[in-house]
Amino acid sequence: MLKVIFVLAQVLVCACVGAQTAGRIEFLQGDSRLIAADGAVRAAQLNGLVQTGESIETSADAEVHVVLVDGGMLAVRGGSQIRLQTFRAQGDARDESTLQLVRGALRVVTGWVARINPRNVRYVTPNATIGVRGTDFDIIHLPTGGDAGSHTRVREGAVVMQSEGAEQIVGTGQSGASPTGARPRLHERMPEFIARSEGRNDGRVNEHGRQINRFMETSMRERRLLNEGESLSGGLERRRGDVERERGGQRNEGSGPDAGRGPDAGRGPDAGRGPDAGRGPDAGRGEGARGDGARESAPRDNAREASPRDAGPRDSGPRDGARPERMERIERIERQERIERPERPQRPERPDRPDRPRRPGG
């Protein structure tokens, strides 16, 4: 318990000093280096900080474990490179985590950001985007060969793989693949190369996973995200509700279909071309004039936002409201609600009734 508090306290204190701090290197084996967003390179060091925007690169026989500020853990395997594109952990609807696996393999134990705000957490590979719900899973990317593509193995929880306009949910004990140029699918059985990806130091990751609730609780209490006497589960549930209400309030700000879509949203093909562009019926009526083109463009934009390709590997970051049904489907798997309902018994045929006499005057 004291070790847990010490580790999280170090990360949290550093996070307060630098708002871009994502975590701290808790374990280091072999030669590894950190590459900053501006290209500056430094050697990875035990207890060293990892900043948002930095990349971690490991040599063939190396391994790096990073404890994130939300209590989660990243285990970067040998011969791999990852990049922490975004990471924010403040306990509100703007929290996010986007991690890119450039090459190699990675094991992830998610922290409270993924449990409170799962729609803003994603892992991007050259072939797929992976969304999560509080989970422990592996990602492997093979650039060439018969198994070329991105693969995942779920140890606990569930993830959803998205590529080529399709998605595949992968549950506990399952593995999935997103082959190059093909839609994601489940493996019929665990491939040998996934089984071989088990790290030599996974005992440390397993222990972190067993204590993940303790790590998350320590992190949330240090950030005053839990009320006095409130349990972790109660705090997570309350924060999830706060995030949904905050997100709903953001969607309701401003009326009409163009709210939050920018100054030129819904103004048709002539947006930004001057007040009299197109010289339609609204020409010369000022910036507020929209005409029929605005009413027609809004549904098209909404349809584009709902497209499955919005969650593909080309996305640079999460979007509010993007595919909320995806998380609902994952939650149904976690709750194991796939219970077959018994068929309803058929009603017996009713005997023919004798003809009723007609009423007088009927």
Short mmCIF file of N, CA and C in Angstrom, two decimals, residues 169-303:
data_model
loop_
_atom_site.label_atom_id
_atom_site.label_comp_id
_atom_site.label_asym_id
_atom_site.label_seq_id
_atom_site.Cartn_x
_atom_site.Cartn_y
_atom_site.Cartn_z
N ILE A 169 -16.14 -6.30 -31.83
CA ILE A 169 -15.96 -6.31 -30.38
C ILE A 169 -15.18 -7.55 -29.98
N VAL A 170 -14.18 -7.37 -29.12
CA VAL A 170 -13.34 -8.46 -28.63
C VAL A 170 -13.48 -8.48 -27.11
N GLY A 171 -13.99 -9.59 -26.58
CA GLY A 171 -14.24 -9.69 -25.15
C GLY A 171 -13.15 -10.44 -24.40
N THR A 172 -13.36 -10.60 -23.11
CA THR A 172 -12.37 -11.26 -22.25
C THR A 172 -12.04 -12.65 -22.77
N GLY A 173 -10.74 -12.95 -22.86
CA GLY A 173 -10.29 -14.26 -23.32
C GLY A 173 -10.27 -14.41 -24.82
N GLN A 174 -10.66 -13.38 -25.56
CA GLN A 174 -10.67 -13.45 -27.02
C GLN A 174 -9.51 -12.65 -27.60
N SER A 175 -9.25 -12.90 -28.89
CA SER A 175 -8.27 -12.11 -29.62
C SER A 175 -8.87 -11.76 -30.97
N GLY A 176 -8.44 -10.64 -31.50
CA GLY A 176 -8.98 -10.17 -32.76
C GLY A 176 -7.89 -9.66 -33.67
N ALA A 177 -8.25 -9.49 -34.95
CA ALA A 177 -7.28 -9.04 -35.94
C ALA A 177 -7.92 -8.00 -36.85
N SER A 178 -7.09 -7.07 -37.28
CA SER A 178 -7.47 -6.11 -38.31
C SER A 178 -6.41 -6.22 -39.40
N PRO A 179 -6.60 -7.19 -40.31
CA PRO A 179 -5.59 -7.41 -41.35
C PRO A 179 -5.46 -6.20 -42.27
N THR A 180 -4.31 -6.07 -42.89
CA THR A 180 -4.08 -4.97 -43.80
C THR A 180 -5.08 -5.01 -44.94
N GLY A 181 -5.85 -3.94 -45.09
CA GLY A 181 -6.80 -3.84 -46.19
C GLY A 181 -8.07 -4.64 -46.01
N ALA A 182 -8.33 -5.18 -44.81
CA ALA A 182 -9.52 -6.00 -44.59
C ALA A 182 -10.23 -5.55 -43.32
N ARG A 183 -11.46 -6.01 -43.16
CA ARG A 183 -12.24 -5.64 -41.99
C ARG A 183 -11.79 -6.44 -40.77
N PRO A 184 -12.00 -5.91 -39.58
CA PRO A 184 -11.58 -6.62 -38.36
C PRO A 184 -12.42 -7.86 -38.14
N ARG A 185 -11.83 -8.83 -37.44
CA ARG A 185 -12.52 -10.10 -37.16
C ARG A 185 -11.91 -10.72 -35.91
N LEU A 186 -12.59 -11.72 -35.38
CA LEU A 186 -12.07 -12.49 -34.25
C LEU A 186 -11.18 -13.62 -34.76
N HIS A 187 -10.14 -13.93 -33.98
CA HIS A 187 -9.36 -15.14 -34.26
C HIS A 187 -10.17 -16.35 -33.80
N GLU A 188 -10.17 -17.41 -34.59
CA GLU A 188 -10.86 -18.63 -34.18
C GLU A 188 -10.19 -19.23 -32.95
N ARG A 189 -8.89 -19.11 -32.86
CA ARG A 189 -8.14 -19.52 -31.67
C ARG A 189 -6.93 -18.61 -31.54
N MET A 190 -6.38 -18.56 -30.34
CA MET A 190 -5.29 -17.64 -30.05
C MET A 190 -4.07 -17.98 -30.90
N PRO A 191 -3.61 -17.09 -31.79
CA PRO A 191 -2.41 -17.37 -32.58
C PRO A 191 -1.17 -17.51 -31.71
N GLU A 192 -0.24 -18.29 -32.20
CA GLU A 192 0.97 -18.54 -31.42
C GLU A 192 1.78 -17.27 -31.22
N PHE A 193 1.79 -16.39 -32.23
CA PHE A 193 2.61 -15.19 -32.10
C PHE A 193 2.03 -14.24 -31.03
N ILE A 194 0.74 -14.33 -30.77
CA ILE A 194 0.17 -13.53 -29.68
C ILE A 194 0.55 -14.14 -28.34
N ALA A 195 0.49 -15.46 -28.24
CA ALA A 195 0.88 -16.12 -27.00
C ALA A 195 2.36 -15.86 -26.69
N ARG A 196 3.19 -15.78 -27.73
CA ARG A 196 4.62 -15.55 -27.53
C ARG A 196 4.91 -14.11 -27.12
N SER A 197 3.94 -13.22 -27.30
CA SER A 197 4.18 -11.81 -27.01
C SER A 197 4.20 -11.51 -25.51
N GLU A 198 3.91 -12.52 -24.68
CA GLU A 198 3.94 -12.33 -23.24
C GLU A 198 5.32 -11.82 -22.81
N GLY A 199 5.34 -10.72 -22.09
CA GLY A 199 6.62 -10.13 -21.69
C GLY A 199 7.29 -10.90 -20.56
N ARG A 200 8.59 -10.76 -20.47
CA ARG A 200 9.35 -11.44 -19.42
C ARG A 200 9.06 -10.86 -18.05
N ASN A 201 8.55 -9.64 -18.04
CA ASN A 201 8.27 -8.97 -16.77
C ASN A 201 6.78 -8.74 -16.54
N ASP A 202 5.97 -9.60 -17.14
CA ASP A 202 4.53 -9.42 -17.02
C ASP A 202 4.01 -9.67 -15.61
N GLY A 203 4.82 -10.31 -14.77
CA GLY A 203 4.41 -10.49 -13.38
C GLY A 203 4.17 -9.13 -12.72
N ARG A 204 4.98 -8.15 -13.08
CA ARG A 204 4.82 -6.81 -12.53
C ARG A 204 3.52 -6.17 -13.03
N VAL A 205 3.22 -6.40 -14.31
CA VAL A 205 1.99 -5.84 -14.88
C VAL A 205 0.77 -6.53 -14.27
N ASN A 206 0.88 -7.85 -14.11
CA ASN A 206 -0.23 -8.59 -13.49
C ASN A 206 -0.52 -8.06 -12.08
N GLU A 207 0.54 -7.79 -11.33
CA GLU A 207 0.36 -7.27 -9.97
C GLU A 207 -0.27 -5.89 -10.00
N HIS A 208 0.14 -5.07 -10.95
CA HIS A 208 -0.48 -3.75 -11.08
C HIS A 208 -1.96 -3.89 -11.41
N GLY A 209 -2.27 -4.84 -12.30
CA GLY A 209 -3.66 -5.07 -12.65
C GLY A 209 -4.50 -5.51 -11.47
N ARG A 210 -3.90 -6.35 -10.60
CA ARG A 210 -4.63 -6.81 -9.41
C ARG A 210 -4.89 -5.66 -8.44
N GLN A 211 -3.99 -4.68 -8.44
CA GLN A 211 -4.13 -3.55 -7.53
C GLN A 211 -4.65 -2.29 -8.22
N ILE A 212 -5.21 -2.44 -9.42
CA ILE A 212 -5.59 -1.26 -10.19
C ILE A 212 -6.61 -0.40 -9.44
N ASN A 213 -7.53 -1.02 -8.72
CA ASN A 213 -8.50 -0.22 -7.98
C ASN A 213 -7.83 0.65 -6.92
N ARG A 214 -6.80 0.11 -6.29
CA ARG A 214 -6.07 0.86 -5.28
C ARG A 214 -5.31 2.03 -5.92
N PHE A 215 -4.70 1.76 -7.08
CA PHE A 215 -4.00 2.83 -7.78
C PHE A 215 -4.97 3.93 -8.20
N MET A 216 -6.12 3.53 -8.77
CA MET A 216 -7.10 4.53 -9.21
C MET A 216 -7.64 5.34 -8.03
N GLU A 217 -7.93 4.67 -6.93
CA GLU A 217 -8.48 5.37 -5.78
C GLU A 217 -7.47 6.38 -5.23
N THR A 218 -6.19 5.97 -5.14
CA THR A 218 -5.17 6.88 -4.65
C THR A 218 -5.06 8.10 -5.55
N SER A 219 -5.08 7.86 -6.86
CA SER A 219 -4.99 8.96 -7.81
C SER A 219 -6.17 9.91 -7.67
N MET A 220 -7.37 9.37 -7.59
CA MET A 220 -8.56 10.22 -7.52
C MET A 220 -8.63 10.99 -6.21
N ARG A 221 -8.21 10.37 -5.11
CA ARG A 221 -8.22 11.08 -3.82
C ARG A 221 -7.19 12.20 -3.82
N GLU A 222 -6.02 11.96 -4.39
CA GLU A 222 -5.01 13.01 -4.46
C GLU A 222 -5.51 14.20 -5.27
N ARG A 223 -6.35 13.95 -6.26
CA ARG A 223 -6.89 15.02 -7.09
C ARG A 223 -8.23 15.53 -6.59
N ARG A 224 -8.67 15.02 -5.44
CA ARG A 224 -9.92 15.44 -4.82
C ARG A 224 -11.13 15.18 -5.74
N LEU A 225 -11.06 14.06 -6.44
CA LEU A 225 -12.17 13.66 -7.31
C LEU A 225 -13.13 12.73 -6.59
N LEU A 226 -12.78 12.30 -5.36
CA LEU A 226 -13.67 11.49 -4.53
C LEU A 226 -14.06 12.31 -3.31
N ASN A 227 -15.32 12.22 -2.97
CA ASN A 227 -15.78 12.90 -1.75
C ASN A 227 -15.29 12.15 -0.52
N GLU A 228 -15.28 12.82 0.62
CA GLU A 228 -14.83 12.18 1.86
C GLU A 228 -15.74 11.00 2.18
N GLY A 229 -15.13 9.84 2.40
CA GLY A 229 -15.89 8.64 2.72
C GLY A 229 -16.51 7.96 1.52
N GLU A 230 -16.33 8.50 0.33
CA GLU A 230 -16.92 7.91 -0.88
C GLU A 230 -16.06 6.75 -1.38
N SER A 231 -16.69 5.66 -1.80
CA SER A 231 -15.95 4.52 -2.33
C SER A 231 -15.51 4.79 -3.76
N LEU A 232 -14.56 4.00 -4.24
CA LEU A 232 -14.09 4.15 -5.62
C LEU A 232 -15.23 3.91 -6.60
N SER A 233 -15.97 2.82 -6.41
CA SER A 233 -17.06 2.51 -7.34
C SER A 233 -18.11 3.62 -7.35
N GLY A 234 -18.44 4.13 -6.16
CA GLY A 234 -19.40 5.21 -6.09
C GLY A 234 -18.90 6.47 -6.75
N GLY A 235 -17.61 6.77 -6.58
CA GLY A 235 -17.03 7.95 -7.21
C GLY A 235 -16.97 7.84 -8.71
N LEU A 236 -16.62 6.66 -9.21
CA LEU A 236 -16.59 6.45 -10.66
C LEU A 236 -17.97 6.63 -11.27
N GLU A 237 -18.98 6.06 -10.60
CA GLU A 237 -20.35 6.17 -11.12
C GLU A 237 -20.81 7.64 -11.09
N ARG A 238 -20.50 8.34 -10.03
CA ARG A 238 -20.91 9.74 -9.93
C ARG A 238 -20.21 10.57 -11.00
N ARG A 239 -18.93 10.34 -11.19
CA ARG A 239 -18.19 11.09 -12.19
C ARG A 239 -18.68 10.79 -13.60
N ARG A 240 -19.03 9.53 -13.86
CA ARG A 240 -19.59 9.20 -15.18
C ARG A 240 -20.87 10.00 -15.43
N GLY A 241 -21.72 10.09 -14.40
CA GLY A 241 -22.94 10.88 -14.53
C GLY A 241 -22.63 12.35 -14.77
N ASP A 242 -21.63 12.88 -14.06
CA ASP A 242 -21.26 14.28 -14.25
C ASP A 242 -20.79 14.54 -15.68
N VAL A 243 -20.00 13.60 -16.20
CA VAL A 243 -19.48 13.76 -17.55
C VAL A 243 -20.62 13.75 -18.57
N GLU A 244 -21.57 12.83 -18.40
CA GLU A 244 -22.69 12.76 -19.34
C GLU A 244 -23.53 14.03 -19.27
N ARG A 245 -23.75 14.54 -18.07
CA ARG A 245 -24.52 15.77 -17.96
C ARG A 245 -23.76 16.95 -18.56
N GLU A 246 -22.46 17.00 -18.31
CA GLU A 246 -21.65 18.08 -18.89
C GLU A 246 -21.64 18.00 -20.41
N ARG A 247 -21.51 16.80 -20.93
CA ARG A 247 -21.52 16.63 -22.38
C ARG A 247 -22.88 17.00 -22.97
N GLY A 248 -23.95 16.62 -22.26
CA GLY A 248 -25.28 16.99 -22.73
C GLY A 248 -25.47 18.49 -22.72
N GLY A 249 -24.94 19.17 -21.70
CA GLY A 249 -25.04 20.62 -21.64
C GLY A 249 -24.28 21.28 -22.77
N GLN A 250 -23.12 20.71 -23.14
CA GLN A 250 -22.35 21.26 -24.25
C GLN A 250 -23.09 21.10 -25.56
N ARG A 251 -23.78 19.96 -25.73
CA ARG A 251 -24.54 19.76 -26.97
C ARG A 251 -25.72 20.71 -27.06
N ASN A 252 -26.27 21.10 -25.90
CA ASN A 252 -27.45 21.96 -25.90
C ASN A 252 -27.13 23.44 -25.97
N GLU A 253 -25.84 23.79 -25.85
CA GLU A 253 -25.47 25.20 -25.92
C GLU A 253 -25.74 25.71 -27.33
N GLY A 254 -26.51 26.77 -27.41
CA GLY A 254 -26.88 27.30 -28.72
C GLY A 254 -27.97 26.44 -29.32
N SER A 255 -28.85 27.02 -30.04
CA SER A 255 -29.95 26.29 -30.65
C SER A 255 -29.69 26.12 -32.12
N GLY A 256 -30.34 25.13 -32.69
CA GLY A 256 -30.24 24.91 -34.11
C GLY A 256 -29.17 23.90 -34.45
N PRO A 257 -29.20 23.37 -35.68
CA PRO A 257 -28.27 22.31 -36.08
C PRO A 257 -26.85 22.78 -36.25
N ASP A 258 -26.61 24.10 -36.27
CA ASP A 258 -25.26 24.58 -36.55
C ASP A 258 -24.48 24.92 -35.30
N ALA A 259 -25.05 24.64 -34.10
CA ALA A 259 -24.36 25.00 -32.86
C ALA A 259 -23.05 24.26 -32.76
N GLY A 260 -21.96 24.98 -32.46
CA GLY A 260 -20.66 24.36 -32.25
C GLY A 260 -19.95 23.94 -33.50
N ARG A 261 -20.51 24.29 -34.71
CA ARG A 261 -19.88 23.80 -35.93
C ARG A 261 -19.04 24.84 -36.63
N GLY A 262 -18.79 25.96 -35.96
CA GLY A 262 -17.91 26.96 -36.53
C GLY A 262 -18.68 28.08 -37.21
N PRO A 263 -18.02 29.17 -37.52
CA PRO A 263 -18.71 30.34 -38.05
C PRO A 263 -19.32 30.12 -39.41
N ASP A 264 -18.77 29.22 -40.22
CA ASP A 264 -19.30 29.01 -41.57
C ASP A 264 -20.20 27.80 -41.66
N ALA A 265 -20.49 27.15 -40.50
CA ALA A 265 -21.27 25.91 -40.55
C ALA A 265 -22.65 26.19 -41.12
N GLY A 266 -23.07 25.31 -42.02
CA GLY A 266 -24.42 25.36 -42.54
C GLY A 266 -24.68 26.52 -43.48
N ARG A 267 -23.66 27.20 -43.96
CA ARG A 267 -23.90 28.36 -44.81
C ARG A 267 -23.76 28.02 -46.28
N GLY A 268 -23.69 26.72 -46.58
CA GLY A 268 -23.72 26.31 -47.97
C GLY A 268 -22.35 26.40 -48.63
N PRO A 269 -22.29 26.11 -49.94
CA PRO A 269 -21.00 26.05 -50.64
C PRO A 269 -20.30 27.39 -50.77
N ASP A 270 -21.04 28.49 -50.53
CA ASP A 270 -20.43 29.81 -50.68
C ASP A 270 -19.90 30.37 -49.38
N ALA A 271 -19.85 29.54 -48.30
CA ALA A 271 -19.39 30.05 -47.01
C ALA A 271 -17.99 30.60 -47.13
N GLY A 272 -17.77 31.76 -46.55
CA GLY A 272 -16.44 32.35 -46.54
C GLY A 272 -16.08 33.08 -47.82
N ARG A 273 -17.04 33.17 -48.81
CA ARG A 273 -16.71 33.81 -50.07
C ARG A 273 -17.26 35.22 -50.19
N GLY A 274 -17.66 35.79 -49.06
CA GLY A 274 -18.13 37.16 -49.11
C GLY A 274 -19.62 37.21 -48.88
N PRO A 275 -20.14 38.38 -48.49
CA PRO A 275 -21.55 38.48 -48.11
C PRO A 275 -22.49 38.20 -49.26
N ASP A 276 -22.11 38.52 -50.52
CA ASP A 276 -23.03 38.35 -51.64
C ASP A 276 -22.69 37.14 -52.49
N ALA A 277 -21.82 36.23 -51.94
CA ALA A 277 -21.41 35.07 -52.74
C ALA A 277 -22.62 34.27 -53.15
N GLY A 278 -22.66 33.87 -54.40
CA GLY A 278 -23.75 33.06 -54.91
C GLY A 278 -24.96 33.88 -55.30
N ARG A 279 -25.12 35.12 -54.73
CA ARG A 279 -26.22 36.02 -55.04
C ARG A 279 -27.56 35.31 -55.06
N GLY A 280 -27.79 34.46 -54.06
CA GLY A 280 -29.08 33.79 -53.91
C GLY A 280 -30.06 34.71 -53.23
N PRO A 281 -31.18 34.15 -52.77
CA PRO A 281 -32.21 35.00 -52.17
C PRO A 281 -31.75 35.69 -50.91
N ASP A 282 -30.67 35.23 -50.27
CA ASP A 282 -30.19 35.85 -49.04
C ASP A 282 -29.04 36.80 -49.28
N ALA A 283 -28.68 37.04 -50.55
CA ALA A 283 -27.53 37.90 -50.82
C ALA A 283 -27.74 39.27 -50.21
N GLY A 284 -26.69 39.76 -49.54
CA GLY A 284 -26.72 41.10 -48.98
C GLY A 284 -27.46 41.23 -47.69
N ARG A 285 -27.88 40.09 -47.08
CA ARG A 285 -28.65 40.18 -45.85
C ARG A 285 -27.78 39.99 -44.62
N GLY A 286 -26.47 39.99 -44.79
CA GLY A 286 -25.57 39.95 -43.63
C GLY A 286 -25.15 38.53 -43.31
N GLU A 287 -24.34 38.40 -42.25
CA GLU A 287 -23.78 37.10 -41.89
C GLU A 287 -24.83 36.12 -41.43
N GLY A 288 -25.92 36.62 -40.85
CA GLY A 288 -26.93 35.71 -40.33
C GLY A 288 -27.77 35.07 -41.40
N ALA A 289 -27.74 35.60 -42.65
CA ALA A 289 -28.58 35.03 -43.70
C ALA A 289 -28.05 33.68 -44.10
N ARG A 290 -28.95 32.71 -44.19
CA ARG A 290 -28.52 31.35 -44.54
C ARG A 290 -29.26 30.82 -45.75
N GLY A 291 -30.57 30.99 -45.77
CA GLY A 291 -31.31 30.47 -46.90
C GLY A 291 -31.47 28.98 -46.83
N ASP A 292 -31.98 28.38 -47.93
CA ASP A 292 -32.26 26.95 -47.94
C ASP A 292 -31.00 26.12 -47.86
N GLY A 293 -29.88 26.66 -48.38
CA GLY A 293 -28.65 25.87 -48.38
C GLY A 293 -28.24 25.48 -46.99
N ALA A 294 -28.50 26.36 -45.99
CA ALA A 294 -28.11 26.03 -44.62
C ALA A 294 -28.93 24.90 -44.08
N ARG A 295 -30.22 24.87 -44.38
CA ARG A 295 -31.08 23.82 -43.85
C ARG A 295 -30.74 22.47 -44.47
N GLU A 296 -30.24 22.50 -45.71
CA GLU A 296 -29.91 21.24 -46.36
C GLU A 296 -28.56 20.72 -45.94
N SER A 297 -27.63 21.63 -45.61
CA SER A 297 -26.27 21.18 -45.30
C SER A 297 -26.18 20.54 -43.95
N ALA A 298 -27.02 20.93 -42.99
CA ALA A 298 -26.91 20.39 -41.63
C ALA A 298 -27.09 18.89 -41.59
N PRO A 299 -28.16 18.29 -42.24
CA PRO A 299 -28.29 16.84 -42.19
C PRO A 299 -27.12 16.12 -42.82
N ARG A 300 -26.55 16.72 -43.89
CA ARG A 300 -25.41 16.05 -44.51
C ARG A 300 -24.23 16.01 -43.56
N ASP A 301 -23.99 17.12 -42.83
CA ASP A 301 -22.88 17.12 -41.87
C ASP A 301 -23.12 16.11 -40.77
N ASN A 302 -24.38 16.03 -40.27
CA ASN A 302 -24.66 15.07 -39.21
C ASN A 302 -24.44 13.65 -39.68
N ALA A 303 -24.81 13.37 -40.93
CA ALA A 303 -24.60 12.02 -41.45
C ALA A 303 -23.13 11.71 -41.53
#
